[in-house]
Coordinates of C-alpha atoms and ligand atoms in Angstrom, one line a residue:
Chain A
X30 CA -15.0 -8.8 -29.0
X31 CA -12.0 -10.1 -27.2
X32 CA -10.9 -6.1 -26.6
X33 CA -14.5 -5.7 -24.8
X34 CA -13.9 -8.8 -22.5
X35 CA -10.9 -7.5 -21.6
X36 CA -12.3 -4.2 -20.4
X37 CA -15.2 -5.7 -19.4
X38 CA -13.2 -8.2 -16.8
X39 CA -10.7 -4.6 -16.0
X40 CA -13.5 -2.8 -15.1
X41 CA -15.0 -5.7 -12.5
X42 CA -11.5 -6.4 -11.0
X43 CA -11.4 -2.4 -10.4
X44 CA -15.0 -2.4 -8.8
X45 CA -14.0 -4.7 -6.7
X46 CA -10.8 -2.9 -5.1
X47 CA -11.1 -2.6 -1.5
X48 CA -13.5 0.7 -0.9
X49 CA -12.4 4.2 0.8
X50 CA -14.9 4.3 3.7
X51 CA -16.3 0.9 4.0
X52 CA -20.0 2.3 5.8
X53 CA -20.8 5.0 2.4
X54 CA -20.1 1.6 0.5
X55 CA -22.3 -1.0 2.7
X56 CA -25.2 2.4 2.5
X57 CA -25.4 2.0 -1.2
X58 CA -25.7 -1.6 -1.1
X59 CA -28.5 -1.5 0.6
X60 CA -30.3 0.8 -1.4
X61 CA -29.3 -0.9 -4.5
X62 CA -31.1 -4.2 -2.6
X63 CA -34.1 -2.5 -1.6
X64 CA -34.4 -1.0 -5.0
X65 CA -34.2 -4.6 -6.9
X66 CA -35.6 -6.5 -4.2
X67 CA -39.0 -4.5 -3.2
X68 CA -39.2 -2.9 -6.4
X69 CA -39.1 -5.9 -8.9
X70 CA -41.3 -8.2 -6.7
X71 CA -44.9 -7.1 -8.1
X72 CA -43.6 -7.9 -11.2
X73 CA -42.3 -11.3 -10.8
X74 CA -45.5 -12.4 -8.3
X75 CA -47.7 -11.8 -11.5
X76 CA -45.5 -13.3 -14.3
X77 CA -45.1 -16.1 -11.7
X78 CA -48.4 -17.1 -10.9
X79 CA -49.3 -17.2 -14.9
X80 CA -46.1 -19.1 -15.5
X81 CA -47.4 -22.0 -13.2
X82 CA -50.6 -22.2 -14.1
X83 CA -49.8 -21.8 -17.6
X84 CA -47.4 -25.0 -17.2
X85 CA -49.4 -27.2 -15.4
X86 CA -52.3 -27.0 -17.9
X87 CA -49.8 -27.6 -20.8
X88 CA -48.2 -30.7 -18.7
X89 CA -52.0 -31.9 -17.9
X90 CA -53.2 -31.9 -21.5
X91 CA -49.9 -33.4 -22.7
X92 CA -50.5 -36.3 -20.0
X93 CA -53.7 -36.8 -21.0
X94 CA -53.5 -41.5 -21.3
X95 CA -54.9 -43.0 -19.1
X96 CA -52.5 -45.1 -18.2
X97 CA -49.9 -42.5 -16.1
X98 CA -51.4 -41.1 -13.0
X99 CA -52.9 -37.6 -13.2
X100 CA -50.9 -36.4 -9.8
X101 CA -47.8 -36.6 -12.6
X102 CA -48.6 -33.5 -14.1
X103 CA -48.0 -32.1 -10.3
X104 CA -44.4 -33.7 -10.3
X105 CA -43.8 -31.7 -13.9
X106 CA -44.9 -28.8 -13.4
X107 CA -42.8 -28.3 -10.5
X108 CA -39.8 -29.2 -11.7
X109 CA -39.9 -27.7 -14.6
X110 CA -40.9 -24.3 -13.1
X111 CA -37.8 -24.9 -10.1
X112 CA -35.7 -25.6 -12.9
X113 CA -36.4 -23.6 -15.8
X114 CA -39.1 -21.5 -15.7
X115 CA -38.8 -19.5 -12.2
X116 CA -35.0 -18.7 -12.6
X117 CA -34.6 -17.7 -16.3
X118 CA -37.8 -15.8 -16.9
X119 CA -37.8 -13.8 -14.0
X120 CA -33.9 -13.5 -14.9
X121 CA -35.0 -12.0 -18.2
X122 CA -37.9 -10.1 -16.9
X123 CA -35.3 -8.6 -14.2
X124 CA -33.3 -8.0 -17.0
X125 CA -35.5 -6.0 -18.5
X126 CA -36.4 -3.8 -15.5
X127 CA -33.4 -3.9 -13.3
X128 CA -30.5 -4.0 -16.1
X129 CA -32.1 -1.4 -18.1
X130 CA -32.1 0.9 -14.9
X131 CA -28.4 0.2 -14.1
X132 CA -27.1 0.9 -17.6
X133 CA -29.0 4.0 -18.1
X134 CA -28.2 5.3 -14.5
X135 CA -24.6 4.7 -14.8
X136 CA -24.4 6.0 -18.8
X137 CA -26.0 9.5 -17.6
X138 CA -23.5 9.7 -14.9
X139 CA -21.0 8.9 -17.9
X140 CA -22.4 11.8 -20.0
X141 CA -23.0 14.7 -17.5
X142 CA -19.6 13.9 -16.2
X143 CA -20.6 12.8 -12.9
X144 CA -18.4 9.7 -13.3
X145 CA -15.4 12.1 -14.1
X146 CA -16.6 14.3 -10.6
X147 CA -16.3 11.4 -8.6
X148 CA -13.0 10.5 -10.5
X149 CA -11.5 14.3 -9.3
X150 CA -12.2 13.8 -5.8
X151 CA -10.0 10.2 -6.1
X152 CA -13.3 8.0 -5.4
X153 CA -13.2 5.0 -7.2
X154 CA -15.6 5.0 -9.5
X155 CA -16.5 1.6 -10.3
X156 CA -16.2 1.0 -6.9
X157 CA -19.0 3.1 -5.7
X158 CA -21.1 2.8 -8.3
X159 CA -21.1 -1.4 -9.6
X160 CA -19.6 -3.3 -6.8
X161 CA -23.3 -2.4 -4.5
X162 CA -25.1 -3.2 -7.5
X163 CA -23.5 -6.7 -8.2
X164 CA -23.6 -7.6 -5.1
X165 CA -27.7 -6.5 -4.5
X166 CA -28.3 -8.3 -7.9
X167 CA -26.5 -11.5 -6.4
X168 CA -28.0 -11.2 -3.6
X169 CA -31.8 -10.5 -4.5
X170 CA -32.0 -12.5 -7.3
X171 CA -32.2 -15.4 -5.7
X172 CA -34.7 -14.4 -3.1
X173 CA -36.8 -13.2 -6.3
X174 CA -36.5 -16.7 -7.5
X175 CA -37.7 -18.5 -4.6
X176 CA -40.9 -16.0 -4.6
X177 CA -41.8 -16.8 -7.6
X178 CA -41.2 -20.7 -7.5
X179 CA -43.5 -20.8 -4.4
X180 CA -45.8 -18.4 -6.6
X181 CA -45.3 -21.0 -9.8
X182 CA -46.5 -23.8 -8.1
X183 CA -49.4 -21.7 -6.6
X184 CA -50.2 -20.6 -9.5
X185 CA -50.2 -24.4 -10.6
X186 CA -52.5 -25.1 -7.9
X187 CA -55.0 -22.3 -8.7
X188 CA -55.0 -23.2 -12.7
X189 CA -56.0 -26.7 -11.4
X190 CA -58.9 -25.4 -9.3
X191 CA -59.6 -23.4 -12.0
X192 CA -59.9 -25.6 -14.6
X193 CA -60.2 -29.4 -13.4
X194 CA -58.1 -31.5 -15.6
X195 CA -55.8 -32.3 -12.9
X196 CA -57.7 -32.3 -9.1
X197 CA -56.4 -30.1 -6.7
X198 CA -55.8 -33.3 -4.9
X199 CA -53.8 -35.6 -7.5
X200 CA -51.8 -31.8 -8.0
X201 CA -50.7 -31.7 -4.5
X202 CA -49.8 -35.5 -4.2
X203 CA -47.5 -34.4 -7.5
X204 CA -46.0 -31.8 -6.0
X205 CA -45.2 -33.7 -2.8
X206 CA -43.9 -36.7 -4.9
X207 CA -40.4 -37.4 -5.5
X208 CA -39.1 -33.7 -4.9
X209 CA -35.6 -33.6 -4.9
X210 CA -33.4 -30.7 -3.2
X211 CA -30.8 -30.5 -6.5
X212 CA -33.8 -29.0 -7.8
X213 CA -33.5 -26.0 -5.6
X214 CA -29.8 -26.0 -5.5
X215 CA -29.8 -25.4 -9.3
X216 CA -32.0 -22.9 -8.9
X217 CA -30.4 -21.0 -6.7
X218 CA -26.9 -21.3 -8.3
X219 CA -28.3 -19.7 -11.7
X220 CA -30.3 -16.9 -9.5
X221 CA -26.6 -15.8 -8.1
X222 CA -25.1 -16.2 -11.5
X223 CA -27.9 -14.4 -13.0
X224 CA -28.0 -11.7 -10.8
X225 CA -24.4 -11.3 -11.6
X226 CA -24.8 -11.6 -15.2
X227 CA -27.6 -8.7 -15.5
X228 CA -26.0 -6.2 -12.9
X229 CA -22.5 -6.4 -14.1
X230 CA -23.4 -6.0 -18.0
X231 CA -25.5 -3.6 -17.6
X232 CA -22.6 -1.9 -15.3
X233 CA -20.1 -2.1 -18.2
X234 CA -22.6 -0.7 -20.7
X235 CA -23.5 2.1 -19.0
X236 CA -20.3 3.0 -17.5
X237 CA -18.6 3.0 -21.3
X238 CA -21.2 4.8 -22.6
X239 CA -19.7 8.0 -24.3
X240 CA -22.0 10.6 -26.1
X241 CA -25.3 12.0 -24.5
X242 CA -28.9 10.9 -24.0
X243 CA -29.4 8.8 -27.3
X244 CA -25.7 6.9 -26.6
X245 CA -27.3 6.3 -22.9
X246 CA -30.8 4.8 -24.4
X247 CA -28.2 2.6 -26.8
X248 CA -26.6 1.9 -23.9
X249 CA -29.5 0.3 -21.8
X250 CA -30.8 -2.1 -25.0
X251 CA -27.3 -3.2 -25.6
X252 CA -26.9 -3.8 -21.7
X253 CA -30.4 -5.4 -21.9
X254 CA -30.4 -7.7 -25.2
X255 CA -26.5 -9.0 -24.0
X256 CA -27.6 -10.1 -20.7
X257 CA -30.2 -11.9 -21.9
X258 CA -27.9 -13.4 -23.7
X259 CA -25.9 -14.0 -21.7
X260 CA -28.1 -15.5 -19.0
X261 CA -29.7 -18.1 -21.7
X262 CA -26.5 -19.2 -22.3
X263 CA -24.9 -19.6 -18.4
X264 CA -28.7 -21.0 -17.9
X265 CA -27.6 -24.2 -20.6
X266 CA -24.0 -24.5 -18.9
X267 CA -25.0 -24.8 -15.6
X268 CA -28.2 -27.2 -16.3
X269 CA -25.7 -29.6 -18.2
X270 CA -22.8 -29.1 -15.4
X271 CA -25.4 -30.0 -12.7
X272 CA -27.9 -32.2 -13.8
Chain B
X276 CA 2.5 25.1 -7.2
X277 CA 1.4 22.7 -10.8
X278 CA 3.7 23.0 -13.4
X279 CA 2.5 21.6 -17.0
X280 CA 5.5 20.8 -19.8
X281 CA 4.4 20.9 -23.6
X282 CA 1.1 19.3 -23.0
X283 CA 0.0 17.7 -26.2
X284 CA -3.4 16.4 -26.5
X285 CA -5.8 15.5 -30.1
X286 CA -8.8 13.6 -30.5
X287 CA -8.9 11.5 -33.6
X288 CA -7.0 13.4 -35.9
X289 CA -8.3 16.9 -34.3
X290 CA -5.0 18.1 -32.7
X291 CA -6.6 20.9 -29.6
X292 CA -3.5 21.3 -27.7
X293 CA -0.1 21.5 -29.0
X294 CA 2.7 22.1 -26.7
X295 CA 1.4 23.6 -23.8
X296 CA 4.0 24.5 -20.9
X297 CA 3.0 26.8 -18.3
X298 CA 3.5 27.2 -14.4
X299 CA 0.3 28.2 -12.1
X300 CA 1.8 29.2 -9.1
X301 CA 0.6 28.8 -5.4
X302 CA -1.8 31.9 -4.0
X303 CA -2.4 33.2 -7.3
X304 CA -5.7 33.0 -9.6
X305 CA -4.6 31.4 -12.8
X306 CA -6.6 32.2 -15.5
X307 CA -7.0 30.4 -19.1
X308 CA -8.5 32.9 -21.8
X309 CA -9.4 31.6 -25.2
X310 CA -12.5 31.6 -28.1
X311 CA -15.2 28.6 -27.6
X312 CA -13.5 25.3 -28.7
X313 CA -10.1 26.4 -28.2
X314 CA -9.1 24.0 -25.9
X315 CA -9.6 25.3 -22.4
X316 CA -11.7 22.5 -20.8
X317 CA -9.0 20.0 -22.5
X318 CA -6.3 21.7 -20.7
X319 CA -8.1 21.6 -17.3
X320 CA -8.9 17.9 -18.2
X321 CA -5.6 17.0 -19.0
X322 CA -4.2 18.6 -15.9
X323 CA -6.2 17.1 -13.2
X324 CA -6.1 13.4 -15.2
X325 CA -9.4 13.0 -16.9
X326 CA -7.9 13.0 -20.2
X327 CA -4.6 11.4 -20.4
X328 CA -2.5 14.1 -22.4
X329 CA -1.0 12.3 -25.8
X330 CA 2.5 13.6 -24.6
X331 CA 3.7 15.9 -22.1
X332 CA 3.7 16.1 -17.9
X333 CA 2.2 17.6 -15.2
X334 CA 3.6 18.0 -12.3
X335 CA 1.8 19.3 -8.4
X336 CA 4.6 20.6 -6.6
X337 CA 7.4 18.9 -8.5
X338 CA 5.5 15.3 -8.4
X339 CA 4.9 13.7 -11.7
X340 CA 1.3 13.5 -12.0
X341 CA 1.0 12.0 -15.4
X342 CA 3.0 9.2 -14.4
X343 CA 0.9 8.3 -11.3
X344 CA -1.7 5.3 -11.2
X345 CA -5.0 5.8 -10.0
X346 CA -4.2 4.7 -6.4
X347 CA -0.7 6.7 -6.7
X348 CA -3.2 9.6 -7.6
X349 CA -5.8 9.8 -4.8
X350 CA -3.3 11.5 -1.9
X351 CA -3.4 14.6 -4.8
X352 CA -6.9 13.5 -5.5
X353 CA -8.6 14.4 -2.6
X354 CA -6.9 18.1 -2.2
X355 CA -8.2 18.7 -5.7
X356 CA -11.9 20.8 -5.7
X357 CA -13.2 21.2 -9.0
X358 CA -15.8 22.7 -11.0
X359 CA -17.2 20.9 -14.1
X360 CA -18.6 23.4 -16.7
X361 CA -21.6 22.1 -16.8
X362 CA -21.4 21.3 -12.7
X363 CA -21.5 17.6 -13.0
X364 CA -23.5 17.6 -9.7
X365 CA -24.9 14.1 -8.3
X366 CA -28.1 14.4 -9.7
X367 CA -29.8 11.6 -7.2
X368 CA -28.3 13.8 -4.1
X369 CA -29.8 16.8 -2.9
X370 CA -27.5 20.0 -2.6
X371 CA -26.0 19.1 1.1
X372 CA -25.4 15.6 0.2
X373 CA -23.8 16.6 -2.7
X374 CA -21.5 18.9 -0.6
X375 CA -21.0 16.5 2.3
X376 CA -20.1 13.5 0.0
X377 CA -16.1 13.8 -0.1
X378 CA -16.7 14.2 3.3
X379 CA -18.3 11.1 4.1
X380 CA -15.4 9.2 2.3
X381 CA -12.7 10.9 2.9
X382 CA -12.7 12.3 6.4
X383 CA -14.0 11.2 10.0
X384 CA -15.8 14.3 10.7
X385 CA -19.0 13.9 12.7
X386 CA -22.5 14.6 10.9
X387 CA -22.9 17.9 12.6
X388 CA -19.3 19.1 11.7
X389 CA -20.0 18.0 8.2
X390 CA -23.6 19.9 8.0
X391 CA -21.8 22.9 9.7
X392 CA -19.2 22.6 6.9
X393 CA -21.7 21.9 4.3
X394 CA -24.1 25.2 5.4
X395 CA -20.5 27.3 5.7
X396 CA -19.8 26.3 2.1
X397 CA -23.5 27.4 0.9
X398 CA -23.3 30.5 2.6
X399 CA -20.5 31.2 0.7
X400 CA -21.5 31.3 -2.2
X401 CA -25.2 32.7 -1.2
X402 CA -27.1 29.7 -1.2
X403 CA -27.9 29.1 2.2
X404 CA -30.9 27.0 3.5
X405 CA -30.9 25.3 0.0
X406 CA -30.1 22.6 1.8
X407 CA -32.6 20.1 0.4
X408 CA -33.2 20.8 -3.2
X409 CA -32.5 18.1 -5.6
X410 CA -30.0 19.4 -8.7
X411 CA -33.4 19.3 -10.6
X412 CA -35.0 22.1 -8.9
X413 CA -31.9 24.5 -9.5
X414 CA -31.3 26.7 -11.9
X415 CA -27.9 26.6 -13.9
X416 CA -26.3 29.4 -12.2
X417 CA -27.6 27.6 -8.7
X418 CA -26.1 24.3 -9.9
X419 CA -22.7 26.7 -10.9
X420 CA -22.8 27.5 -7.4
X421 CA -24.0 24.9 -5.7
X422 CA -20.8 22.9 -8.0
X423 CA -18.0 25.3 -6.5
X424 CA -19.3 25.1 -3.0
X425 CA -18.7 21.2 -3.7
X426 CA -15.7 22.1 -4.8
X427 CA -14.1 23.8 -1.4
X428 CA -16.2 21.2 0.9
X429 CA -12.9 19.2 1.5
X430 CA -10.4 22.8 1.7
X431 CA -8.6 21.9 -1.8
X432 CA -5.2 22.8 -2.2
X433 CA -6.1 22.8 -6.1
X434 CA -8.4 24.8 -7.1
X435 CA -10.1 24.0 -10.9
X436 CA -13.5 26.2 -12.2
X437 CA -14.5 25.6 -15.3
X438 CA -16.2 28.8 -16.4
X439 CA -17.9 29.7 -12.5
X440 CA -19.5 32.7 -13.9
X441 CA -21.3 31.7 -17.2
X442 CA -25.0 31.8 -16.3
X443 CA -24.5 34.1 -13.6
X444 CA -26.1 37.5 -13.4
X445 CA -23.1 40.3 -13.3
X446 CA -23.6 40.7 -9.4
X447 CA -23.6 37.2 -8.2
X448 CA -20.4 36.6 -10.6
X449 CA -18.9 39.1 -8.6
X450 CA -19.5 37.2 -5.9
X451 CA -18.5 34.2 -7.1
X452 CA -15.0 35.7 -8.5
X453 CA -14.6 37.5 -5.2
X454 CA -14.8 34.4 -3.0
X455 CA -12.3 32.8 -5.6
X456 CA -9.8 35.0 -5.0
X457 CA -10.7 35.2 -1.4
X458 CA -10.0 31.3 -0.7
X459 CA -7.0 31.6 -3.4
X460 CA -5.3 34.6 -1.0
X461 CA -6.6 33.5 2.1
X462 CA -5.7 29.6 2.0
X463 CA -3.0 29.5 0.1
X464 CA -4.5 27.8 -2.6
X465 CA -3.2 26.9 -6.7
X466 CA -6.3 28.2 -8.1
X467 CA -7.1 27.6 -12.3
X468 CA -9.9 29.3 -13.6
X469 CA -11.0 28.5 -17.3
X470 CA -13.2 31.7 -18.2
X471 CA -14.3 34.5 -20.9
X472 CA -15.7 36.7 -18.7
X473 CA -13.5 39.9 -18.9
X474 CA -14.8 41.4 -15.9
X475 CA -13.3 38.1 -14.2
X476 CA -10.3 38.7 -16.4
X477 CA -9.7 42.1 -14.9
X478 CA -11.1 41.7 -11.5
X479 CA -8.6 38.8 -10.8
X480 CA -6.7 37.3 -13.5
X481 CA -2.8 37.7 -11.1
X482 CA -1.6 35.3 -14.4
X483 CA -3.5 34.8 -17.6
X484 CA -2.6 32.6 -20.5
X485 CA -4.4 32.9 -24.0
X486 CA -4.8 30.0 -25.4
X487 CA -4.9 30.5 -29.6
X488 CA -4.5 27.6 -32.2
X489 CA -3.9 25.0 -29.8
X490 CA -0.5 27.0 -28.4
X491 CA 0.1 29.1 -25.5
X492 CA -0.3 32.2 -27.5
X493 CA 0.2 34.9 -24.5
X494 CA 0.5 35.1 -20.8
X495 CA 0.9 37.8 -18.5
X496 CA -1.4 39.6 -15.6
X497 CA -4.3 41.9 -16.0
X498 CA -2.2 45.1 -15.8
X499 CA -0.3 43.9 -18.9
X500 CA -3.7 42.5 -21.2
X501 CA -4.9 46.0 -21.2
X502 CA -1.7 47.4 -23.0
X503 CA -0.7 44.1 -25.0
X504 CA 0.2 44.5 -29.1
X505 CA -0.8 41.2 -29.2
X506 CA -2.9 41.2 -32.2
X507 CA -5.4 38.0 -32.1
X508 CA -6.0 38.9 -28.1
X509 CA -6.0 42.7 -28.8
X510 CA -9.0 40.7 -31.0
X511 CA -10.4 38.1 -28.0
X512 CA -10.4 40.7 -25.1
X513 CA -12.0 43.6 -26.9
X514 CA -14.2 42.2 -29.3
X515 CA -16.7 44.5 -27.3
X516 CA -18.0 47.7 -27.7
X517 CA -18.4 48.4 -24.1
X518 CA -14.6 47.3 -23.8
X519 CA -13.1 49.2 -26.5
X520 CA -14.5 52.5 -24.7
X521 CA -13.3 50.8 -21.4
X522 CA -9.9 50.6 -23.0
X523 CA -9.7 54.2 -24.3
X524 CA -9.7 55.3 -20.5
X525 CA -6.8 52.8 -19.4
Ligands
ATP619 N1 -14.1 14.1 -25.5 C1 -13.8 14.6 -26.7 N2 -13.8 13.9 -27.8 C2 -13.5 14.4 -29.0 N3 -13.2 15.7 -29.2 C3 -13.3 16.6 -28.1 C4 -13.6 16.0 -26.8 N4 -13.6 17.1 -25.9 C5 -13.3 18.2 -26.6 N5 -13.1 17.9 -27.9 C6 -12.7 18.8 -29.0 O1 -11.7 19.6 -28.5 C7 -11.9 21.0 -28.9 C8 -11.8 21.9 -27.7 O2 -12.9 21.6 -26.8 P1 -13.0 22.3 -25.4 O3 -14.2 21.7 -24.7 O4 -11.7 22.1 -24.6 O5 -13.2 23.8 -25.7 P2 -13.4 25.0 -24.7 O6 -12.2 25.9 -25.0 O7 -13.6 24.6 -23.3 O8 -14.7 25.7 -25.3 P3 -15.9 26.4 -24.5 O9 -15.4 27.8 -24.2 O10 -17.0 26.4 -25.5 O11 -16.2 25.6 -23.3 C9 -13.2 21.1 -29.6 O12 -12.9 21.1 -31.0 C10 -13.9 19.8 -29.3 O13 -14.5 19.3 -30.5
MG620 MG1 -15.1 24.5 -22.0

């Protein structure tokens, strides 16, 4: 446990030694970006839209006295999406799709020796490979997040259309209400940490991965299941240091 | 010139090399002989740095290799080509990026002189205008060649193949050895070449080593395996038929 922290924080303090030809670097960055960025966002528009129109029928039927104002639902459902939903689903959803990738890219460059190739020609490894795709995940994450909490509350406002137990109207006023920018702050803060979370785990799995193709499918589920982990847990510290 | 002293190396409690020493000197082809699992890609491994050795040193032209840390290491690093056995190519780059990647990092060559080096190096080994196949669309022997024109992209000074011609048919591994001893001669380069290919063995083995039981169990050139007593490479070299005939007219 402590041995694998050990390694784990070696092998990020080696990715980010300063690179051999800083344009090949700043290239791979931006394909890493453009590969989490475009290719996660159909996936977190739809879980997104459910996620808020999910919530704000749950908040509506749990508000149902009479004596609190129906535009309340609005103001919960928003929050809690900015908050919570938004930032740690998608963060596990990315997980999923995004972590898995990295871990089982970077293991199969571990078993067919392409990690060793790059080793021979004195390119450093981690380097090349994890620094771009921290950085894209820290980077992207966030921007993911954002979609889908503008998405969330959509998705709020349709379910409320949809089914009338809040008005469209009173749902607006809510959302409008009492919005406060922490919100978004705190959102934003556990995208970046998030992003960092599932890009550098799955990094480390991948890039220890010894075997062949079965150690590299171990690989990806371990990289996956520990950030998930992982990001439940920062998603706790950071909700109790900032709020 | 690389010079290797009693190079120990085991996995778990599998001991593969024990005691090593040799010299592989500049301009010649090097050659390591020796059954499957004997220890040959260990050896090459253990040379260049991808497997630490459990004792002994290496040394490239009297400089402690072994010694070195990874930044210490990238000056030797980058005049180092080398061919994996199984070619190790970058399998989400096509053939030319693959050749032009050292390139790209470690020199300031424009694109065109990088392409011109990168279609020189496929001619070379008699792939030319496969430019833009992915490693996927190769067959082994391509991927073998496309891996050694990797190799001399950057001009090594070091030379490592790790068994060019398995998967070869017997003409294009002549190629293959003849343009290995071409850039050896020619360039001045310290070439190692892990093999069991006896034509390779005789075509251009200037200094062979046998390795047998984990030891350095013979070395000499192709002019002396031919006539060796040697009884367990009397046993590797002419395990043939065709071979034993060959021998009765040396
Ligand atoms: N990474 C490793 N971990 C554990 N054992 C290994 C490792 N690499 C090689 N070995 C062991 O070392 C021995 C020598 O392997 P090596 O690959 O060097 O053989 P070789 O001479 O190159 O054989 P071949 O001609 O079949 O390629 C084998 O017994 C193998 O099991
Ligand atoms: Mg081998």
């Amino acid at each position: 446990m402590f041995h694998s922290l050990g390694k784990y924080i070696l092998l990020l303090r080696l990715s980010f030694r300063r690179p051999e030809k800083f344009k090949v670097y700043w290239a791979e960055v931006m394909r890493e970006m453009v590969s989490v960025g475009i290719g996660s966002l159909g996936i977190i528009s739809i879980i997104s839209v459910f996620i808020g129109a999910a919530t704000t029928i749950q908040v509506a039927f749990q508000l149902s006295s009479p004596l609190v104002p129906r535009s309340i639902a609005g103001s919960i459902a928003r929050d809690s999406t900015i908050l919570e939903f938004s930032p740690t689903i998608s963060a596990l959803v990315l997980a999923g799709r995004v972590g898995s990738s990295i871990a089982s890219q970077i293991g199969t460059m571990r078993v067919t020796e392409q990690i060793d190739a790059l080793e021979i020609m004195g390119v450093n490894a981690p380097g090349y490979l994890i620094a771009p795709k921290i950085i894209a995940g820290m980077a992207m994450v966030p921007l993911l997040v954002i979609v889908s909490i503008a998405l969330g509350i959509t998705g709020g406002y349709i379910a409320c259309l949809a089914s009338g137990d809040v008005t469209p109207a009173d749902y607006l006023v809510g959302v409008h209400d009492g919005f406060d920018g922490l919100t978004v702050r705190v959102a934003l803060v556990k995208a970046v940490v998030f992003g960092f979370i599932i890009a550098s785990i799955c990094a480390y799995q991948g890039f220890y991965t010894s075997g062949g193709a079965l150690e590299v499918g171990q690989s990806a589920t371990k990289g996956v299941v520990y950030s998930c982990v992982m990001i439940l847990f920062a998603d706790l510290v950071i909700t109790r240091i900032m709020l | 010139m690389i010079e290797i002293k009693d190079i120990y190396k085991t996995f778990g409690d599998n001991d593969v090399l024990k005691g090593i020493s040799a010299t592989f000197q500049t301009g010649k082809n090097n050659l390591i002989i020796g059954g499957s699992g004997s220890g040959k890609t260990t050896l090459l491994k253990c040379i260049v740095g991808l497997h630490e050795p459990t004792k002994g040193d290496v040394f490239f032209e009297e400089e402690n290799f072994t010694d070195m840390d990874f930044e210490q290491r990238v000056p030797i690093r980058t005049q180092i080509g080398m061919l994996f056995q199984n070619s190790a190519l970058f399998d989400s780059m096509t053939v030319e990026e693959n050749i032009m990647f050292p390139l790209n990092l470690f020199t300031k060559q424009t694109k065109a002189e990088k392409l011109d080096r990168a279609n020189f190096c496929l001619e070379r080994v008699n792939l030319a205008g496969k430019n833009k196949l992915f490693p996927a669309e190769l067959s082994g022997g391509m991927k073998k060649r496309v891996g050694i024109a990797r190799a001399i992209s950057m001009q090594p000074k070091y030379l490592f193949v790790d068994e060019p011609n398995s998967g070869l048919d017997p003409k294009t591994s002549i190629l293959i050895d003849e343009l290995i001893d071409e850039l050896t001669k020619e360039y001045e380069i310290t070439t190692v070449v892990v093999t069991h290919d006896m034509n390779s063995v005789m075509g251009i083995g200037d200094n062979i080593i046998f390795l047998h039981q984990g030891q350095k169990w013979w070395e000499g050139s192709n002019k002396e395996i031919a006539h060796t007593d040697n009884k367990e490479l009397n046993d590797f070299v002419f395990a043939s038929k065709f071979m034993q005939a060959a021998k009765s007219k040396l």
